[in-house]
Amino acid sequence: MRYLIVSDIHANLEALNAVVAANAGLYDQILCCGDFVDYCASPNEVCDWARDNCNAVIRGNHDKACCGLDNTDDYNPLAQAAVIWTMKTLTPSNTEWLRVLPKGPVWIEDAFQLVHGSPFDEDEYLLDVPEILRARQSMQAPLVFFGHTHLQGAIQFHGDQGGMIPAVALNESARVIQIQPGDYYLVNPGSVGQPRDRDWRAGCALYDSASQELVLRRIEYDLPATQRRIVESGLPPALADRLTRGQ
Ligand SMILES: [Fe+2]
């Protein structure tokens, strides 16, 4: 089976459309590691698309916040403003869809898993060595896709050794990785809608479970259109500015 794996779309419809178009014909199923909404101006369009097109989904922390399952006490004022806007904008049907999204880990093909933050805590950020080592110990599958950090890349574990596989380089559009039997992998496909690795392009991954080939991709999209819609919708303009810098 060939999978398109996306994460952290964050209501960025233009980025999502570009990712789907660029991968046309290259996948059989679409999987998403959560955070469908918040930050950008198309939460309903993105939820509608996911309901129609995703074969497996899990919830992210922003999905929980925007449907009232979680509070926003630890969010900064900018993020709180976006949550309030998104809650007002979501249709009742999409709010309910977000409320019943499954919590990761979710198994795919009984072979690999999706999580939002980490295998041991859906809200944990896999950024530092202690959390990454704890995640390795909690892995129930040799291959786990995660999101949440908005940083594309992977960690490969060979025995006791762990190594970083970086994001797609700024002057390239893809990084091809051959999954090695016996090794363990934590893979972040990158954020579709709000990358934070200083590359404005939408991130995604293709994984072929037959050939064991994994491809990290970066896709250009109509960034000015997304930014215009953020500003025109009444969301904080800073949410548009940060997209330019990939932050
Ligand atoms: Fe996110």
Short mmCIF file of C-alpha atoms and ligand atoms in Angstrom, two decimals:
data_model
loop_
_atom_site.label_atom_id
_atom_site.label_comp_id
_atom_site.label_asym_id
_atom_site.label_seq_id
_atom_site.Cartn_x
_atom_site.Cartn_y
_atom_site.Cartn_z
CA MET A 1 0.00 0.00 0.00
CA ARG A 2 1.20 3.51 -0.80
CA TYR A 3 0.40 6.16 1.80
CA LEU A 4 0.41 9.94 1.74
CA ILE A 5 1.05 11.03 5.33
CA VAL A 6 0.24 14.58 6.39
CA SER A 7 0.14 16.39 9.71
CA ASP A 8 -0.54 19.80 11.22
CA ILE A 9 -2.60 21.13 8.32
CA HIS A 10 -3.87 23.90 10.62
CA ALA A 11 -6.68 25.11 8.36
CA ASN A 12 -4.32 26.04 5.54
CA LEU A 13 -6.41 25.02 2.52
CA GLU A 14 -4.04 26.38 -0.12
CA ALA A 15 -1.13 24.33 1.25
CA LEU A 16 -3.33 21.24 1.55
CA ASN A 17 -4.58 21.54 -2.02
CA ALA A 18 -1.01 21.89 -3.30
CA VAL A 19 0.12 18.81 -1.37
CA VAL A 20 -2.74 16.72 -2.66
CA ALA A 21 -2.19 17.87 -6.26
CA ALA A 22 1.58 17.31 -6.14
CA ASN A 23 1.10 13.74 -4.92
CA ALA A 24 -1.71 12.77 -7.31
CA GLY A 25 -1.28 9.18 -8.47
CA LEU A 26 1.48 8.47 -5.93
CA TYR A 27 -0.66 7.10 -3.07
CA ASP A 28 -3.57 4.78 -2.33
CA GLN A 29 -4.55 6.14 1.10
CA ILE A 30 -4.14 9.36 3.09
CA LEU A 31 -3.24 9.34 6.80
CA CYS A 32 -3.13 12.38 9.09
CA CYS A 33 -1.34 12.81 12.42
CA GLY A 34 -3.68 15.52 13.73
CA ASP A 35 -4.04 19.29 14.10
CA PHE A 36 -6.50 19.83 11.28
CA VAL A 37 -7.58 23.25 12.51
CA ASP A 38 -6.41 26.49 14.12
CA TYR A 39 -4.02 29.26 12.97
CA CYS A 40 -5.24 29.62 9.34
CA ALA A 41 -8.58 30.61 7.84
CA SER A 42 -10.09 27.41 6.42
CA PRO A 43 -10.98 25.11 9.32
CA ASN A 44 -14.27 23.93 7.84
CA GLU A 45 -12.86 23.29 4.38
CA VAL A 46 -9.99 21.25 5.87
CA CYS A 47 -12.34 19.23 8.12
CA ASP A 48 -14.67 18.58 5.18
CA TRP A 49 -11.72 17.40 3.07
CA ALA A 50 -10.43 15.13 5.83
CA ARG A 51 -13.84 13.58 6.40
CA ASP A 52 -14.08 12.76 2.70
CA ASN A 53 -10.50 11.76 1.95
CA CYS A 54 -8.51 10.53 4.95
CA ASN A 55 -8.38 6.79 5.60
CA ALA A 56 -7.06 7.18 9.16
CA VAL A 57 -6.88 10.21 11.41
CA ILE A 58 -5.98 11.06 14.99
CA ARG A 59 -6.55 14.18 17.03
CA GLY A 60 -4.03 16.91 17.79
CA ASN A 61 -3.93 19.31 20.71
CA HIS A 62 -5.38 22.15 18.60
CA ASP A 63 -8.23 19.90 17.48
CA LYS A 64 -9.01 19.27 21.15
CA ALA A 65 -8.79 22.96 22.05
CA CYS A 66 -10.99 24.11 19.17
CA CYS A 67 -13.84 21.73 19.99
CA GLY A 68 -13.78 22.43 23.73
CA LEU A 69 -12.13 19.17 24.84
CA ASP A 70 -9.11 21.01 26.21
CA ASN A 71 -8.45 24.44 27.68
CA THR A 72 -5.97 26.94 26.27
CA ASP A 73 -4.39 28.06 29.56
CA ASP A 74 -0.87 27.28 28.33
CA TYR A 75 -1.39 28.91 24.90
CA ASN A 76 0.13 32.33 24.17
CA PRO A 77 -2.30 35.22 23.46
CA LEU A 78 -1.89 34.83 19.70
CA ALA A 79 -2.79 31.15 19.84
CA GLN A 80 -5.70 31.84 22.19
CA ALA A 81 -7.11 34.41 19.75
CA ALA A 82 -6.88 31.87 16.94
CA VAL A 83 -8.69 29.21 19.01
CA ILE A 84 -11.53 31.63 19.81
CA TRP A 85 -11.86 32.56 16.10
CA THR A 86 -11.81 28.90 15.05
CA MET A 87 -14.41 27.86 17.64
CA LYS A 88 -16.76 30.57 16.35
CA THR A 89 -16.14 29.58 12.73
CA LEU A 90 -16.46 25.79 12.89
CA THR A 91 -19.83 24.32 11.93
CA PRO A 92 -21.56 22.21 14.60
CA SER A 93 -20.96 19.15 12.44
CA ASN A 94 -17.22 19.75 12.19
CA THR A 95 -16.97 20.58 15.89
CA GLU A 96 -18.58 17.22 16.65
CA TRP A 97 -16.25 15.45 14.17
CA LEU A 98 -13.26 16.95 16.01
CA ARG A 99 -14.69 15.87 19.37
CA VAL A 100 -14.77 12.22 18.40
CA LEU A 101 -11.41 12.02 16.63
CA PRO A 102 -9.42 9.04 17.97
CA LYS A 103 -6.45 9.53 20.23
CA GLY A 104 -3.14 8.13 19.00
CA PRO A 105 -1.44 5.72 18.78
CA VAL A 106 -3.53 4.27 15.96
CA TRP A 107 -2.35 1.15 14.13
CA ILE A 108 -2.18 1.04 10.33
CA GLU A 109 -2.02 -2.38 8.62
CA ASP A 110 -1.03 -3.85 12.05
CA ALA A 111 2.45 -2.72 11.01
CA PHE A 112 3.01 0.94 11.87
CA GLN A 113 1.41 3.67 13.96
CA LEU A 114 0.28 7.28 13.92
CA VAL A 115 0.66 9.52 16.96
CA HIS A 116 0.34 13.28 17.32
CA GLY A 117 3.06 14.12 19.84
CA SER A 118 4.76 10.92 20.94
CA PRO A 119 3.93 7.25 21.52
CA PHE A 120 3.71 7.82 25.29
CA ASP A 121 1.81 11.12 25.36
CA GLU A 122 -0.22 12.67 22.54
CA ASP A 123 0.69 16.17 23.74
CA GLU A 124 4.46 15.68 24.25
CA TYR A 125 6.90 17.44 21.91
CA LEU A 126 9.65 15.16 20.56
CA LEU A 127 12.40 17.78 20.53
CA ASP A 128 15.05 16.74 23.04
CA VAL A 129 17.06 13.58 23.66
CA PRO A 130 15.27 12.48 26.89
CA GLU A 131 11.84 12.65 25.24
CA ILE A 132 13.13 10.92 22.11
CA LEU A 133 14.68 8.09 24.14
CA ARG A 134 11.49 7.70 26.12
CA ALA A 135 9.55 7.63 22.86
CA ARG A 136 11.83 4.88 21.54
CA GLN A 137 11.15 2.81 24.66
CA SER A 138 7.39 3.30 24.21
CA MET A 139 7.29 2.37 20.52
CA GLN A 140 4.92 -0.56 19.93
CA ALA A 141 5.75 -0.58 16.21
CA PRO A 142 9.09 -0.22 14.40
CA LEU A 143 7.71 2.69 12.39
CA VAL A 144 5.78 5.56 13.99
CA PHE A 145 4.69 8.75 12.25
CA PHE A 146 4.24 11.80 14.46
CA GLY A 147 3.62 15.55 14.17
CA HIS A 148 3.12 18.34 16.70
CA THR A 149 6.61 19.93 16.45
CA HIS A 150 6.06 21.12 12.84
CA LEU A 151 9.67 20.05 12.17
CA GLN A 152 10.13 17.64 9.28
CA GLY A 153 12.62 14.79 9.69
CA ALA A 154 13.15 11.38 11.21
CA ILE A 155 15.08 9.55 13.89
CA GLN A 156 16.49 6.14 12.99
CA PHE A 157 17.37 3.70 15.78
CA HIS A 158 19.82 0.91 14.99
CA GLY A 159 20.27 -1.18 18.13
CA ASP A 160 21.28 1.28 20.85
CA GLN A 161 22.30 3.96 18.35
CA GLY A 162 20.02 6.76 17.21
CA GLY A 163 20.63 9.06 14.25
CA MET A 164 18.83 12.07 12.82
CA ILE A 165 17.55 12.13 9.26
CA PRO A 166 17.12 15.83 8.43
CA ALA A 167 14.29 17.62 6.66
CA VAL A 168 14.37 18.12 2.91
CA ALA A 169 17.11 20.65 2.11
CA LEU A 170 16.05 24.18 1.16
CA ASN A 171 17.36 23.75 -2.40
CA GLU A 172 15.72 20.34 -2.91
CA SER A 173 12.16 19.05 -3.00
CA ALA A 174 12.48 15.51 -1.64
CA ARG A 175 14.57 13.18 0.53
CA VAL A 176 14.35 9.43 -0.17
CA ILE A 177 14.89 7.02 2.74
CA GLN A 178 15.03 3.23 2.47
CA ILE A 179 13.61 1.73 5.66
CA GLN A 180 16.05 -0.88 7.00
CA PRO A 181 14.62 -4.11 8.43
CA GLY A 182 15.15 -4.40 12.18
CA ASP A 183 15.65 -0.66 12.70
CA TYR A 184 13.10 1.60 14.39
CA TYR A 185 11.97 4.93 12.97
CA LEU A 186 10.15 7.96 14.34
CA VAL A 187 9.12 10.01 11.31
CA ASN A 188 7.70 13.53 11.19
CA PRO A 189 6.30 14.25 7.70
CA GLY A 190 6.45 17.97 8.49
CA SER A 191 3.59 20.42 8.82
CA VAL A 192 1.37 21.07 5.82
CA GLY A 193 0.01 24.37 7.05
CA GLN A 194 2.54 26.01 9.37
CA PRO A 195 6.10 24.65 9.05
CA ARG A 196 8.51 25.82 11.75
CA ASP A 197 11.80 24.59 10.30
CA ARG A 198 12.59 27.81 8.43
CA ASP A 199 11.23 26.45 5.18
CA TRP A 200 7.86 27.95 4.19
CA ARG A 201 7.00 25.05 1.86
CA ALA A 202 4.35 22.50 2.91
CA GLY A 203 5.75 19.25 4.31
CA CYS A 204 4.43 15.73 3.70
CA ALA A 205 5.65 12.15 3.33
CA LEU A 206 5.02 9.21 1.04
CA TYR A 207 5.49 5.69 2.41
CA ASP A 208 5.26 2.49 0.37
CA SER A 209 4.76 -0.46 2.74
CA ALA A 210 5.69 -2.95 0.00
CA SER A 211 9.00 -1.43 -1.11
CA GLN A 212 9.70 0.13 2.33
CA GLU A 213 10.59 3.39 0.66
CA LEU A 214 9.89 6.60 2.55
CA VAL A 215 10.01 9.98 0.83
CA LEU A 216 9.94 13.30 2.66
CA ARG A 217 8.68 16.08 0.39
CA ARG A 218 8.35 19.88 0.37
CA ILE A 219 5.71 21.46 -1.82
CA GLU A 220 5.40 25.11 -2.84
CA TYR A 221 1.92 26.61 -2.60
CA ASP A 222 0.07 29.91 -2.98
CA LEU A 223 1.37 31.46 0.24
CA PRO A 224 0.12 35.02 -0.49
CA ALA A 225 -3.43 33.67 -0.89
CA THR A 226 -3.27 31.95 2.51
CA GLN A 227 -1.86 35.09 4.11
CA ARG A 228 -4.49 37.31 2.51
CA ARG A 229 -7.30 35.09 3.77
CA ILE A 230 -5.85 35.05 7.31
CA VAL A 231 -5.80 38.86 7.43
CA GLU A 232 -9.20 39.29 5.77
CA SER A 233 -10.83 36.78 8.12
CA GLY A 234 -9.90 38.77 11.21
CA LEU A 235 -7.27 36.36 12.51
CA PRO A 236 -4.13 38.05 13.96
CA PRO A 237 -1.89 39.21 11.04
CA ALA A 238 1.15 37.80 12.86
CA LEU A 239 -0.18 34.35 11.95
CA ALA A 240 0.21 35.31 8.29
CA ASP A 241 3.68 36.83 8.74
CA ARG A 242 5.18 33.77 10.43
CA LEU A 243 4.33 31.58 7.44
CA THR A 244 6.80 33.51 5.28
CA ARG A 245 9.64 32.68 7.64
CA GLY A 246 8.63 29.07 8.21
CA GLN A 247 8.26 29.70 11.93
FE FE B 1 0.27 21.59 15.27
#
